[in-house]
């Protein structure tokens, strides 16, 4: 069994959860915040049997889009002079940041 931890954009999250549920996959949705943009994103926990792992990954890939976002450059970086003022920068966010863990045990009590 695998545990997929997928960090996705809020805009994609409800469609992604809906599609996972439709295909009979178990999902837990967490409201999270990205460290760089300090903006909300969504983290999904998906426990899947090995034979359905690729199906889950295919859904994530098909739903999650990459988008450009403009953000203020980090103003609190170590070593920045006090006169430093943040300027807008463009970053490409997503489709999805995915961690895959092998599950030792899956227990429901
Ligand atoms: P954030 O940390 O808010 O990052 C948003 C986007 O900003 C990133 O998109 C990336 O394009 C850019 N970015 C992040 N750190 C940067 C840096 N030091 N310099 C320049 N640009 C930077 P994604 O890579 O698609 O990441 C989307 C979200 O996934 C991240 O939101 C974070 O919540 C999570 N994430 C990404 N890599 C991670 C990792 N190695 N560990 C844990 N979470 C991660």
Short mmCIF file of C-alpha atoms and ligand atoms in Angstrom, two decimals:
data_model
loop_
_atom_site.label_atom_id
_atom_site.label_comp_id
_atom_site.label_asym_id
_atom_site.label_seq_id
_atom_site.Cartn_x
_atom_site.Cartn_y
_atom_site.Cartn_z
CA UNK A 1 0.00 0.00 0.00
CA UNK A 2 1.09 3.58 -0.67
CA UNK A 3 0.27 6.90 0.94
CA UNK A 4 0.14 9.75 -1.55
CA UNK A 5 0.59 13.21 -0.05
CA UNK A 6 -0.40 15.68 -2.76
CA UNK A 7 -0.11 19.46 -2.33
CA UNK A 8 -2.40 21.10 -4.84
CA UNK A 9 -3.89 24.50 -5.52
CA UNK A 10 -7.20 25.32 -3.88
CA UNK A 11 -8.74 25.90 -7.32
CA UNK A 12 -8.19 22.23 -8.24
CA UNK A 13 -8.96 20.68 -4.88
CA UNK A 14 -12.69 20.11 -4.93
CA UNK A 15 -12.69 18.68 -8.46
CA UNK A 16 -9.81 16.42 -7.50
CA UNK A 17 -11.53 15.16 -4.35
CA UNK A 18 -14.77 14.64 -6.32
CA UNK A 19 -13.02 12.61 -8.98
CA UNK A 20 -11.15 10.50 -6.42
CA UNK A 21 -14.39 9.76 -4.56
CA UNK A 22 -16.18 8.90 -7.82
CA UNK A 23 -13.50 6.34 -8.54
CA UNK A 24 -13.78 4.83 -5.06
CA UNK A 25 -10.53 6.16 -3.62
CA UNK A 26 -10.32 7.29 0.01
CA UNK A 27 -9.20 10.89 0.48
CA UNK A 28 -8.54 13.26 3.37
CA UNK A 29 -8.36 16.97 2.58
CA UNK A 30 -6.30 19.35 4.70
CA UNK A 31 -6.22 23.14 4.49
CA UNK A 32 -2.53 24.07 4.32
CA UNK A 33 -0.32 27.08 3.63
CA UNK A 34 2.68 27.24 1.33
CA UNK A 35 5.87 28.43 2.97
CA UNK A 36 7.05 30.56 0.05
CA UNK A 37 3.89 32.37 -1.05
CA UNK A 38 2.31 32.18 2.44
CA UNK A 39 -0.94 31.52 0.60
CA UNK A 40 -3.49 28.78 1.15
CA UNK A 41 -3.18 25.51 -0.66
CA UNK A 42 -4.66 22.05 -0.14
CA UNK A 43 -2.95 18.85 0.92
CA UNK A 44 -4.63 15.54 0.15
CA UNK A 45 -3.82 12.25 1.88
CA UNK A 46 -4.71 9.30 -0.32
CA UNK A 47 -4.12 5.75 0.86
CA UNK A 48 -4.18 3.32 -2.06
CA UNK A 49 -3.44 -0.31 -2.72
CA UNK A 50 -0.45 -0.74 -5.02
CA UNK A 51 -2.61 -1.85 -7.94
CA UNK A 52 -4.57 1.45 -7.82
CA UNK A 53 -1.59 3.74 -7.29
CA UNK A 54 -1.22 4.65 -10.97
CA UNK A 55 -4.95 5.33 -11.26
CA UNK A 56 -4.70 7.86 -8.41
CA UNK A 57 -1.62 9.51 -9.92
CA UNK A 58 -3.35 9.76 -13.32
CA UNK A 59 -6.29 11.58 -11.73
CA UNK A 60 -3.96 14.06 -9.99
CA UNK A 61 -2.10 14.69 -13.23
CA UNK A 62 -5.26 15.21 -15.26
CA UNK A 63 -6.95 17.60 -12.80
CA UNK A 64 -4.10 19.75 -11.45
CA UNK A 65 -3.04 22.63 -13.65
CA UNK A 66 0.01 24.81 -13.36
CA UNK A 67 -0.69 28.52 -12.96
CA UNK A 68 1.39 31.66 -12.80
CA UNK A 69 1.09 33.73 -9.66
CA UNK A 70 2.54 37.10 -8.88
CA UNK A 71 3.81 37.45 -5.36
CA UNK A 72 5.83 39.92 -3.36
CA UNK A 73 9.43 38.78 -3.03
CA UNK A 74 10.25 37.60 0.48
CA UNK A 75 11.05 40.65 2.60
CA UNK A 76 12.17 38.85 5.72
CA UNK A 77 15.19 37.04 4.31
CA UNK A 78 18.24 36.93 6.54
CA UNK A 79 20.84 39.50 5.54
CA UNK A 80 18.45 41.87 3.80
CA UNK A 81 19.14 45.54 4.60
CA UNK A 82 16.35 47.37 6.41
CA UNK A 83 15.92 49.59 3.34
CA UNK A 84 14.98 46.53 1.23
CA UNK A 85 11.48 46.73 -0.22
CA UNK A 86 9.72 43.73 -1.71
CA UNK A 87 9.11 43.70 -5.46
CA UNK A 88 6.64 41.57 -7.46
CA UNK A 89 7.91 38.26 -8.81
CA UNK A 90 6.15 35.71 -10.97
CA UNK A 91 6.23 32.03 -10.00
CA UNK A 92 4.71 28.97 -11.64
CA UNK A 93 2.74 26.97 -9.10
CA UNK A 94 1.74 23.33 -9.55
CA UNK A 95 0.20 21.22 -11.10
CA UNK A 96 0.90 19.25 -7.88
CA UNK A 97 3.72 18.48 -5.47
CA UNK A 98 3.48 14.79 -4.65
CA UNK A 99 5.23 12.68 -2.02
CA UNK A 100 4.77 8.90 -2.14
CA UNK A 101 5.35 6.81 0.98
CA UNK A 102 5.21 3.07 1.40
CA UNK A 103 2.73 2.23 4.13
CA UNK A 104 3.90 -0.26 6.79
CA UNK A 105 0.48 -0.83 8.27
CA UNK A 106 -3.05 0.35 7.54
CA UNK A 107 -5.27 -0.09 10.58
CA UNK A 108 -8.87 0.91 11.13
CA UNK A 109 -10.08 0.53 14.72
P1 LIG B 1 4.77 27.58 -1.74
O1 LIG B 1 5.86 27.22 -0.78
O2 LIG B 1 3.90 28.73 -1.39
O3 LIG B 1 5.44 27.79 -3.17
C1 LIG B 1 4.69 28.25 -4.27
C2 LIG B 1 5.53 28.30 -5.52
O4 LIG B 1 6.57 29.26 -5.34
C3 LIG B 1 6.23 26.97 -5.85
O5 LIG B 1 5.36 26.16 -6.60
C4 LIG B 1 7.44 27.44 -6.63
O6 LIG B 1 7.11 27.69 -7.99
C5 LIG B 1 7.75 28.79 -6.00
N1 LIG B 1 8.81 28.69 -5.00
C6 LIG B 1 8.78 27.99 -3.84
N2 LIG B 1 9.92 28.17 -3.14
C7 LIG B 1 10.69 29.01 -3.87
C8 LIG B 1 11.97 29.61 -3.69
N3 LIG B 1 12.72 29.35 -2.60
N4 LIG B 1 12.44 30.45 -4.66
C9 LIG B 1 11.70 30.74 -5.76
N5 LIG B 1 10.47 30.21 -5.99
C10 LIG B 1 9.97 29.36 -5.07
P2 LIG B 1 5.41 24.59 -6.44
O7 LIG B 1 6.81 24.10 -6.53
O8 LIG B 1 4.42 24.03 -7.40
O9 LIG B 1 4.94 24.30 -4.93
C11 LIG B 1 3.58 24.46 -4.54
C12 LIG B 1 3.46 24.21 -3.06
O10 LIG B 1 3.86 22.86 -2.77
C13 LIG B 1 4.37 25.05 -2.18
O11 LIG B 1 3.79 26.32 -1.93
C14 LIG B 1 4.48 24.22 -0.92
O12 LIG B 1 3.30 24.36 -0.14
C15 LIG B 1 4.50 22.80 -1.49
N6 LIG B 1 5.86 22.31 -1.68
C16 LIG B 1 6.63 22.42 -2.77
N7 LIG B 1 7.81 21.80 -2.61
C17 LIG B 1 7.77 21.28 -1.35
C18 LIG B 1 8.70 20.50 -0.58
N8 LIG B 1 9.92 20.15 -1.05
N9 LIG B 1 8.33 20.13 0.67
C19 LIG B 1 7.12 20.48 1.16
N10 LIG B 1 6.19 21.19 0.47
C20 LIG B 1 6.52 21.59 -0.76
#
